Structure formats: C-alpha cells, structure tokens
N, CA, C and O atoms as a MOPAC input file, in Angstrom:
PM7 MOZYME 1SCF
protein

 N      2.29000 1    23.06200 1   -15.21600 1
 C      2.50700 1    22.19400 1   -16.35300 1
 C      2.71300 1    20.76400 1   -15.85400 1
 O      3.41300 1    20.53100 1   -14.86900 1
 N      2.10100 1    19.82800 1   -16.53900 1
 C      2.24100 1    18.42700 1   -16.17000 1
 C      3.64600 1    17.92500 1   -16.49200 1
 O      4.31500 1    18.40900 1   -17.40500 1
 N      4.06200 1    16.94300 1   -15.71300 1
 C      5.39500 1    16.35600 1   -15.88000 1
 C      5.58400 1    15.79800 1   -17.29300 1
 O      6.64400 1    15.97900 1   -17.89300 1
 N      4.57500 1    15.13000 1   -17.82100 1
 C      4.68300 1    14.54700 1   -19.16000 1
 C      4.87100 1    15.63200 1   -20.21800 1
 O      5.58900 1    15.42200 1   -21.19600 1
 N      4.24100 1    16.77700 1   -20.03400 1
 C      4.41300 1    17.88800 1   -20.97700 1
 C      5.83000 1    18.45400 1   -20.88400 1
 O      6.42800 1    18.80600 1   -21.90100 1
 N      6.36200 1    18.54100 1   -19.67200 1
 C      7.72900 1    19.04100 1   -19.50000 1
 C      8.72300 1    18.10700 1   -20.18900 1
 O      9.67500 1    18.57000 1   -20.81900 1
 N      8.51000 1    16.81400 1   -20.07500 1
 C      9.38400 1    15.84400 1   -20.74900 1
 C      9.35600 1    16.08000 1   -22.25500 1
 O     10.40100 1    16.08300 1   -22.90600 1
 N      8.16800 1    16.27700 1   -22.80600 1
 C      8.03700 1    16.53200 1   -24.24800 1
 C      8.74800 1    17.80600 1   -24.65500 1
 O      9.36100 1    17.87000 1   -25.72000 1
 N      8.66600 1    18.80900 1   -23.81700 1
 C      9.35400 1    20.07300 1   -24.12500 1
 C     10.87000 1    19.90500 1   -24.11600 1
 O     11.56900 1    20.45600 1   -24.96700 1
 N     11.36900 1    19.14400 1   -23.15300 1
 C     12.81700 1    18.88300 1   -23.10700 1
 C     13.24000 1    18.10000 1   -24.35700 1
 O     14.27400 1    18.39400 1   -24.95800 1
 N     12.44400 1    17.11500 1   -24.73700 1
 C     12.74600 1    16.33000 1   -25.93200 1
 C     12.75800 1    17.21700 1   -27.18000 1
 O     13.65100 1    17.09000 1   -28.01800 1
 N     11.78300 1    18.10400 1   -27.31000 1
 C     11.73800 1    19.02600 1   -28.45300 1
 C     12.94100 1    19.94500 1   -28.45600 1
 O     13.54800 1    20.18300 1   -29.50000 1
 N     13.28600 1    20.46000 1   -27.29000 1
 C     14.46100 1    21.33000 1   -27.15600 1
 C     15.71000 1    20.60000 1   -27.63100 1
 O     16.52600 1    21.16100 1   -28.36200 1
 N     15.85400 1    19.34000 1   -27.20900 1
 C     17.02200 1    18.54600 1   -27.58400 1
 C     17.04700 1    18.28400 1   -29.08500 1
 O     18.10200 1    18.37900 1   -29.71300 1
 N     15.90300 1    17.95600 1   -29.66000 1
 C     15.82500 1    17.68900 1   -31.10300 1
 C     16.16800 1    18.92800 1   -31.92000 1
 O     16.85500 1    18.83100 1   -32.93700 1
 N     15.69400 1    20.09200 1   -31.48000 1
 C     15.98400 1    21.35000 1   -32.17300 1
 C     17.47900 1    21.63000 1   -32.23100 1
 O     17.95400 1    22.32300 1   -33.13200 1
 N     18.21000 1    21.09600 1   -31.27700 1
 C     19.65300 1    21.31400 1   -31.20800 1
 C     20.46600 1    20.11300 1   -31.69600 1
 O     21.69400 1    20.10300 1   -31.60200 1
 N     19.77200 1    19.11000 1   -32.21500 1
 C     20.44800 1    17.93200 1   -32.74800 1
 C     20.99500 1    16.97400 1   -31.71000 1
 O     21.75900 1    16.06600 1   -32.03800 1
 N     20.60800 1    17.17200 1   -30.44900 1
 C     21.14100 1    16.31800 1   -29.39000 1
 C     20.59500 1    14.89600 1   -29.45500 1
 O     21.19100 1    13.97900 1   -28.89000 1
 N     19.47800 1    14.70700 1   -30.13200 1
 C     18.91100 1    13.36500 1   -30.26800 1
 C     19.76500 1    12.48500 1   -31.18100 1
 O     19.59800 1    11.26500 1   -31.20100 1
 N     20.67300 1    13.09400 1   -31.93000 1
 C     21.51900 1    12.36300 1   -32.87700 1
 C     22.97500 1    12.24200 1   -32.41700 1
 O     23.81300 1    11.70500 1   -33.14200 1
 N     23.27700 1    12.74100 1   -31.21600 1
 C     24.65500 1    12.71000 1   -30.73400 1
 C     24.94200 1    11.41100 1   -29.97500 1
 O     24.03900 1    10.61400 1   -29.71700 1
 N     26.19400 1    11.21800 1   -29.63000 1
 C     26.67700 1     9.99100 1   -28.98800 1
 C     26.16000 1     9.85500 1   -27.55800 1
 O     26.40800 1    10.73200 1   -26.73000 1
 N     25.44800 1     8.77400 1   -27.25600 1
 C     24.96000 1     8.56500 1   -25.88600 1
 C     26.08100 1     8.44200 1   -24.85400 1
 O     25.86200 1     8.68400 1   -23.66700 1
 N     27.29200 1     8.06200 1   -25.30700 1
 C     28.42000 1     8.00000 1   -24.36400 1
 C     28.69800 1     9.38900 1   -23.78100 1
 O     28.93300 1     9.53700 1   -22.58200 1
 N     28.66800 1    10.39000 1   -24.64300 1
 C     28.89700 1    11.76300 1   -24.18900 1
 C     27.78600 1    12.19800 1   -23.24300 1
 O     28.03900 1    12.89500 1   -22.26000 1
 N     26.54900 1    11.78600 1   -23.54000 1
 C     25.43900 1    12.14000 1   -22.66500 1
 C     25.57600 1    11.44300 1   -21.31800 1
 O     25.22800 1    12.01400 1   -20.28400 1
 N     26.07700 1    10.21800 1   -21.32300 1
 C     26.32700 1     9.50900 1   -20.06900 1
 C     27.31800 1    10.25600 1   -19.19600 1
 O     27.15200 1    10.33000 1   -17.97900 1
 N     28.35200 1    10.81300 1   -19.82200 1
 C     29.31800 1    11.61700 1   -19.07100 1
 C     28.66000 1    12.87200 1   -18.50400 1
 O     28.96900 1    13.29600 1   -17.39000 1
 N     27.75500 1    13.45900 1   -19.27800 1
 C     27.04200 1    14.64300 1   -18.80900 1
 C     26.16100 1    14.29800 1   -17.60000 1
 O     26.04900 1    15.08900 1   -16.66400 1
 N     25.54300 1    13.11900 1   -17.62800 1
 C     24.74700 1    12.66000 1   -16.48000 1
 C     25.62700 1    12.56300 1   -15.23700 1
 O     25.24900 1    13.02200 1   -14.15900 1
 N     26.79900 1    11.96200 1   -15.39800 1
 C     27.72800 1    11.81900 1   -14.27300 1
 C     28.17800 1    13.18700 1   -13.75700 1
 O     28.30000 1    13.39200 1   -12.54900 1
 N     28.42200 1    14.10900 1   -14.66900 1
 C     28.82700 1    15.46100 1   -14.28300 1
 C     27.73800 1    16.13500 1   -13.44300 1
 O     28.02000 1    16.73600 1   -12.40600 1
 N     26.50700 1    16.02600 1   -13.90200 1
 C     25.39900 1    16.64400 1   -13.16900 1
 C     25.19100 1    15.98900 1   -11.80900 1
 O     24.85400 1    16.66400 1   -10.83700 1
 N     25.38800 1    14.68500 1   -11.74100 1
 C     25.27900 1    13.97500 1   -10.46300 1
 C     26.34000 1    14.50400 1    -9.49200 1
 O     26.05600 1    14.74200 1    -8.31800 1
 N     27.54400 1    14.68200 1    -9.98900 1
 C     28.62100 1    15.22600 1    -9.16900 1
 C     28.29900 1    16.62900 1    -8.67200 1
 O     28.54000 1    16.95200 1    -7.50900 1
 N     27.75200 1    17.46300 1    -9.55800 1
 C     27.36900 1    18.81600 1    -9.16000 1
 C     26.27600 1    18.80300 1    -8.09600 1
 O     26.27500 1    19.63300 1    -7.18700 1
 N     25.34500 1    17.85400 1    -8.21500 1
 C     24.27700 1    17.75700 1    -7.23100 1
 C     24.84400 1    17.43700 1    -5.84600 1
 O     24.49000 1    18.08100 1    -4.85900 1
 N     25.71700 1    16.44800 1    -5.78200 1
 C     26.27800 1    16.06900 1    -4.48400 1
 C     27.21300 1    17.13500 1    -3.93600 1
 O     27.26500 1    17.35100 1    -2.72500 1
 N     27.94100 1    17.79400 1    -4.80500 1
 C     28.80600 1    18.88100 1    -4.35400 1
 C     27.95900 1    19.99300 1    -3.72600 1
 O     28.30200 1    20.50500 1    -2.66000 1
 N     26.86800 1    20.36100 1    -4.37500 1
 C     25.98300 1    21.39300 1    -3.83200 1
 C     25.37400 1    20.94100 1    -2.51100 1
 O     25.26200 1    21.73100 1    -1.57400 1
 N     24.97900 1    19.66700 1    -2.43400 1
 C     24.43500 1    19.11900 1    -1.19200 1
 C     25.44900 1    19.21500 1    -0.06500 1
 O     25.13400 1    19.68400 1     1.02800 1
 N     26.66300 1    18.77000 1    -0.33700 1
 C     27.70200 1    18.75800 1     0.69300 1
 C     28.08300 1    20.16000 1     1.16200 1
 O     28.46300 1    20.35200 1     2.31700 1
 N     27.98100 1    21.13500 1     0.26300 1
 C     28.33000 1    22.51000 1     0.60600 1
 C     27.13600 1    23.30200 1     1.12300 1
 O     27.26400 1    24.47600 1     1.47200 1
 N     25.96900 1    22.64900 1     1.17000 1
 C     24.77800 1    23.32300 1     1.67000 1
 C     24.27000 1    24.42600 1     0.76100 1
 O     23.67100 1    25.39200 1     1.23300 1
 N     24.50200 1    24.29400 1    -0.52900 1
 C     24.05400 1    25.29400 1    -1.50300 1
 C     22.74700 1    24.81900 1    -2.14700 1
 O     22.75400 1    24.18300 1    -3.20200 1
 N     21.63400 1    25.13900 1    -1.49500 1
 C     20.32500 1    24.62500 1    -1.88900 1
 C     19.93900 1    25.01600 1    -3.31300 1
 O     19.43800 1    24.18100 1    -4.06700 1
 N     20.16100 1    26.26200 1    -3.68700 1
 C     19.80000 1    26.70300 1    -5.04500 1
 C     20.58700 1    25.93200 1    -6.10400 1
 O     20.02900 1    25.52600 1    -7.12300 1
 N     21.88200 1    25.73200 1    -5.86100 1
 C     22.70100 1    24.95700 1    -6.79400 1
 C     22.25300 1    23.50300 1    -6.84100 1
 O     22.29200 1    22.86200 1    -7.89100 1
 N     21.82900 1    22.99400 1    -5.69700 1
 C     21.33300 1    21.61600 1    -5.61800 1
 C     20.05700 1    21.45800 1    -6.44900 1
 O     19.91800 1    20.49500 1    -7.20300 1
 N     19.12900 1    22.40400 1    -6.30700 1
 C     17.88800 1    22.36800 1    -7.07400 1
 C     18.18000 1    22.43800 1    -8.57100 1
 O     17.57300 1    21.71400 1    -9.36000 1
 N     19.09700 1    23.29800 1    -8.95500 1
 C     19.48300 1    23.42300 1   -10.35500 1
 C     20.06700 1    22.11000 1   -10.87600 1
 O     19.74800 1    21.67800 1   -11.98400 1
 N     20.90700 1    21.49400 1   -10.08800 1
 C     21.55300 1    20.24000 1   -10.50300 1
 C     20.55200 1    19.09900 1   -10.63200 1
 O     20.67600 1    18.26500 1   -11.52800 1
 N     19.56600 1    19.05600 1    -9.74500 1
 C     18.52900 1    18.01600 1    -9.84200 1
 C     17.76400 1    18.18200 1   -11.15200 1
 O     17.50000 1    17.20000 1   -11.84600 1
 N     17.41300 1    19.40300 1   -11.48800 1
 C     16.73500 1    19.66400 1   -12.76200 1
 C     17.61300 1    19.29900 1   -13.94300 1
 O     17.15000 1    18.65900 1   -14.88700 1
 N     18.88500 1    19.70100 1   -13.90000 1
 C     19.81300 1    19.38700 1   -14.98000 1
 C     19.99800 1    17.88100 1   -15.12800 1
 O     20.12100 1    17.37000 1   -16.24100 1
 N     20.01700 1    17.18100 1   -14.01000 1
 C     20.16100 1    15.72500 1   -14.04000 1
 C     18.97800 1    15.09600 1   -14.76800 1
 O     19.15800 1    14.18600 1   -15.57700 1
 N     17.77900 1    15.57100 1   -14.48500 1
 C     16.60800 1    15.04500 1   -15.18300 1
 C     16.66900 1    15.34600 1   -16.67900 1
 O     16.34600 1    14.48600 1   -17.49800 1
 N     17.07900 1    16.55600 1   -17.03600 1
 C     17.19600 1    16.91500 1   -18.44700 1
 C     18.18500 1    15.98500 1   -19.14800 1
 O     17.90700 1    15.50100 1   -20.24500 1
 N     19.32400 1    15.73500 1   -18.52900 1
 C     20.32000 1    14.87200 1   -19.16300 1
 C     19.81400 1    13.44000 1   -19.29800 1
 O     20.11700 1    12.77000 1   -20.28500 1
 N     19.04700 1    12.96300 1   -18.31600 1
 C     18.46200 1    11.62100 1   -18.40200 1
 C     17.41400 1    11.54000 1   -19.50700 1
 O     17.35600 1    10.55100 1   -20.23900 1
 N     16.59200 1    12.56900 1   -19.63000 1
 C     15.57600 1    12.60100 1   -20.68300 1
 C     16.24800 1    12.57600 1   -22.05300 1
 O     15.80300 1    11.85800 1   -22.94800 1
 N     17.30600 1    13.34700 1   -22.22000 1
 C     18.02000 1    13.37200 1   -23.50100 1
 C     18.68200 1    12.02900 1   -23.77600 1
 O     18.65900 1    11.55500 1   -24.91200 1
 N     19.26800 1    11.41000 1   -22.76600 1
 C     19.86700 1    10.08800 1   -22.93600 1
 C     18.81200 1     9.08800 1   -23.41500 1
 O     19.05000 1     8.32000 1   -24.34800 1
 N     17.66400 1     9.10800 1   -22.77700 1
 C     16.58300 1     8.19900 1   -23.16800 1
 C     16.13900 1     8.47500 1   -24.60000 1
 O     15.88100 1     7.54000 1   -25.35800 1
 N     16.05000 1     9.73400 1   -24.97400 1
 C     15.69300 1    10.10400 1   -26.33900 1
 C     16.70800 1     9.52300 1   -27.32800 1
 O     16.32900 1     8.96200 1   -28.35600 1
 N     17.98200 1     9.65800 1   -27.01500 1
 C     19.04900 1     9.13100 1   -27.88000 1
 C     18.97800 1     7.61800 1   -28.02000 1
 O     19.26600 1     7.07900 1   -29.08900 1
 N     18.60300 1     6.94100 1   -26.96400 1
 C     18.61300 1     5.47400 1   -26.93000 1
 C     17.25900 1     4.85200 1   -27.28000 1
 O     17.12900 1     3.62900 1   -27.32300 1
 N     16.26100 1     5.68600 1   -27.52800 1
 C     14.94400 1     5.16900 1   -27.85200 1
 C     14.23700 1     4.54100 1   -26.65600 1
 O     13.46900 1     3.59100 1   -26.80300 1
 N     14.50300 1     5.07800 1   -25.48700 1
 C     13.92700 1     4.57500 1   -24.23900 1
 C     12.83400 1     5.54300 1   -23.79100 1
 O     13.03000 1     6.75800 1   -23.82100 1
 N     11.70200 1     5.01800 1   -23.38200 1
 C     10.60300 1     5.84100 1   -22.90100 1
 C     10.88000 1     6.21000 1   -21.44000 1
 O     10.79900 1     5.36600 1   -20.54800 1
 N     11.20600 1     7.47400 1   -21.21600 1
 C     11.57700 1     7.96100 1   -19.88100 1
 C     10.46200 1     7.74400 1   -18.85800 1
 O     10.71100 1     7.26900 1   -17.75000 1
 N      9.23300 1     8.09500 1   -19.24000 1
 C      8.10700 1     7.92900 1   -18.31400 1
 C      7.86500 1     6.45900 1   -17.98700 1
 O      7.54000 1     6.11700 1   -16.85000 1
 N      8.02400 1     5.59700 1   -18.98000 1
 C      7.83800 1     4.16900 1   -18.74900 1
 C      8.88900 1     3.63900 1   -17.77100 1
 O      8.58400 1     2.79900 1   -16.92500 1
 N     10.11600 1     4.12800 1   -17.88800 1
 C     11.17700 1     3.72100 1   -16.95100 1
 C     10.78800 1     4.06400 1   -15.52400 1
 O     10.94400 1     3.24400 1   -14.61900 1
 N     10.28100 1     5.27300 1   -15.32100 1
 C      9.87700 1     5.70200 1   -13.98600 1
 C      8.70800 1     4.85800 1   -13.48400 1
 O      8.69300 1     4.42100 1   -12.33400 1
 N      7.72900 1     4.63600 1   -14.36300 1
 C      6.57200 1     3.81800 1   -13.98200 1
 C      6.99900 1     2.39500 1   -13.63600 1
 O      6.51000 1     1.81800 1   -12.66500 1
 N      7.90300 1     1.83000 1   -14.42100 1
 C      8.38900 1     0.47600 1   -14.15100 1
 C      9.13100 1     0.41100 1   -12.82000 1
 O      8.93600 1    -0.51700 1   -12.03500 1
 N      9.97800 1     1.40000 1   -12.57400 1
 C     10.73400 1     1.42600 1   -11.31800 1
 C      9.78500 1     1.52100 1   -10.13300 1
 O      9.98000 1     0.84700 1    -9.12200 1
 N      8.75700 1     2.35700 1   -10.25400 1
 C      7.81300 1     2.48900 1    -9.15200 1
 C      7.03400 1     1.19700 1    -8.93700 1
 O      6.78900 1     0.80200 1    -7.79700 1
 N      6.64000 1     0.53400 1   -10.03300 1
 C      5.87000 1    -0.70300 1    -9.88100 1
 C      6.69400 1    -1.78100 1    -9.17300 1
 O      6.13600 1    -2.66700 1    -8.52600 1
 N      8.01100 1    -1.70300 1    -9.29600 1
 C      8.88900 1    -2.65000 1    -8.60700 1
 C      8.96500 1    -2.33000 1    -7.11200 1
 O      8.98800 1    -3.23900 1    -6.28300 1
 N      9.00300 1    -1.05400 1    -6.77200 1
 C      9.20900 1    -0.68000 1    -5.36300 1
 C      7.94700 1    -0.42300 1    -4.56700 1
 O      7.99700 1    -0.39600 1    -3.33800 1
 N      6.80300 1    -0.23100 1    -5.23700 1
 C      5.61400 1     0.23900 1    -4.53100 1
 C      5.18300 1    -0.64900 1    -3.36400 1
 O      4.65800 1    -0.13600 1    -2.37500 1
 N      5.38500 1    -1.93800 1    -3.44700 1
 C      5.00000 1    -2.84400 1    -2.36100 1
 C      6.20500 1    -3.50200 1    -1.68600 1
 O      6.07000 1    -4.47800 1    -0.94800 1
 N      7.36800 1    -2.94800 1    -1.95700 1
 C      8.59300 1    -3.53800 1    -1.40500 1
 C      8.63100 1    -3.37600 1     0.10100 1
 O      8.29800 1    -2.31900 1     0.63600 1
 N      9.03400 1    -4.42100 1     0.76800 1
 C      9.19600 1    -4.42100 1     2.22000 1
 C     10.68800 1    -4.36700 1     2.54300 1
 O     11.53400 1    -4.77000 1     1.74500 1
 N     10.97400 1    -3.87000 1     3.70600 1
 C     12.35100 1    -3.77700 1     4.15800 1
 C     12.44600 1    -2.80700 1     5.31000 1
 O     11.44500 1    -2.49600 1     5.95700 1
 N     13.65200 1    -2.32800 1     5.56600 1
 C     13.82200 1    -1.34800 1     6.63400 1
 C     14.95600 1    -0.39800 1     6.28000 1
 O     15.81000 1    -0.69100 1     5.44300 1
 N     14.93200 1     0.73600 1     6.93700 1
 C     15.95000 1     1.74400 1     6.71700 1
 C     17.00200 1     1.62300 1     7.80500 1
 O     16.69500 1     1.65500 1     8.99700 1
 N     18.25900 1     1.48300 1     7.37000 1
 C     19.38300 1     1.37100 1     8.28700 1
 C     20.38900 1     2.45200 1     7.91600 1
 O     20.85500 1     2.50700 1     6.77800 1
 N     20.72200 1     3.30800 1     8.87000 1
 C     21.66200 1     4.40600 1     8.63400 1
 C     21.27400 1     5.23700 1     7.41300 1
 O     22.13400 1     5.67700 1     6.65000 1
 N     19.96400 1     5.44700 1     7.23800 1
 C     19.47800 1     6.28400 1     6.15200 1
 C     19.37900 1     5.60000 1     4.80000 1
 O     19.07700 1     6.25100 1     3.80000 1
 N     19.62700 1     4.29900 1     4.75300 1
 C     19.58400 1     3.55100 1     3.48900 1
 C     18.53300 1     2.45900 1     3.60200 1
 O     18.53700 1     1.67700 1     4.55200 1
 N     17.62200 1     2.40900 1     2.61300 1
 C     16.58500 1     1.39000 1     2.60900 1
 C     17.18700 1     0.05900 1     2.15800 1
 O     17.85500 1    -0.01600 1     1.12700 1
 N     16.93900 1    -0.98300 1     2.94200 1
 C     17.43500 1    -2.32300 1     2.61900 1
 C     16.23200 1    -3.21800 1     2.35500 1
 O     15.34000 1    -3.34400 1     3.19400 1
 N     16.21900 1    -3.84100 1     1.17200 1
 C     15.11300 1    -4.72900 1     0.81300 1
 C     15.05800 1    -5.90700 1     1.77400 1
 O     16.08100 1    -6.37900 1     2.26900 1
 N     13.83400 1    -6.36800 1     2.02400 1
 C     13.61800 1    -7.48100 1     2.93600 1
 C     14.46400 1    -8.70100 1     2.54700 1
 O     15.07800 1    -9.33200 1     3.40700 1
 N     14.49300 1    -9.02900 1     1.25000 1
 C     15.24300 1   -10.20600 1     0.81100 1
 C     16.75300 1   -10.07500 1     1.03500 1
 O     17.46400 1   -11.07800 1     1.09100 1
 N     17.24000 1    -8.83300 1     1.16400 1
 C     18.67000 1    -8.64800 1     1.45200 1
 C     18.96400 1    -8.68300 1     2.93700 1
 O     20.12400 1    -8.76800 1     3.34000 1
 N     17.92900 1    -8.61900 1     3.75400 1
 C     18.09600 1    -8.67800 1     5.20900 1
 C     18.16500 1   -10.11700 1     5.66300 1
 O     18.93800 1   -10.44900 1     6.56100 1
 N     17.37500 1   -10.96500 1     5.06300 1
 C     17.27000 1   -12.35900 1     5.50600 1
 C     18.40700 1   -13.21100 1     5.00200 1
 O     18.45700 1   -14.40600 1     5.29200 1

C-alpha cells in the first residue's frame, strides 16, 4: 500500500471516531507520549516496541494535522525540499548545518 493511501486510511479511521473534532492540545500530548515511548523502547533495546511507537507517532501526527487542517504529506515534502541540498557535517551523531558551523 502506498504511503498516501495509508495516510488517508488513518484520517478516515480518525474521522469515524470523531477524533478530527477533538482538542489538538490533547493530541499534542499524545504525540509527546508516543515520542517518550519510542525513546524508552530504544533505550531498553526493545525493537518491536520501538517499531510500534514509531507507527503510533505517525498516526498521532496525522490526526493532529487533520485536526488543524494541515496537509501532512505537504509538510513532509516541504521539510525534504529544505534539507535535500543542505550542506554540513555530522558531529557526535548529530547533523550540523553548514551555516551553523561558520
């Protein structure tokens, strides 16, 4: 299944449950919760839990975007267009933009 189709399915699932009409503040907390679960699984070396949390994190982001009227795919495309030609270097596992080095 294509990524765009999966996004549509998540959006439909959320709408069927009325999540598109709920408070985005609560969804923001859910995003933070899933992020915490992802890092906890990473730190404990629990790969299956980590994979589950990454998926859950995407679902919560898609629902947040639905609530806020934000196009999730466009956000990803915009972010990539910003980084695709970015120069810099990786220091201690973290990418540093060229303009932040100079």
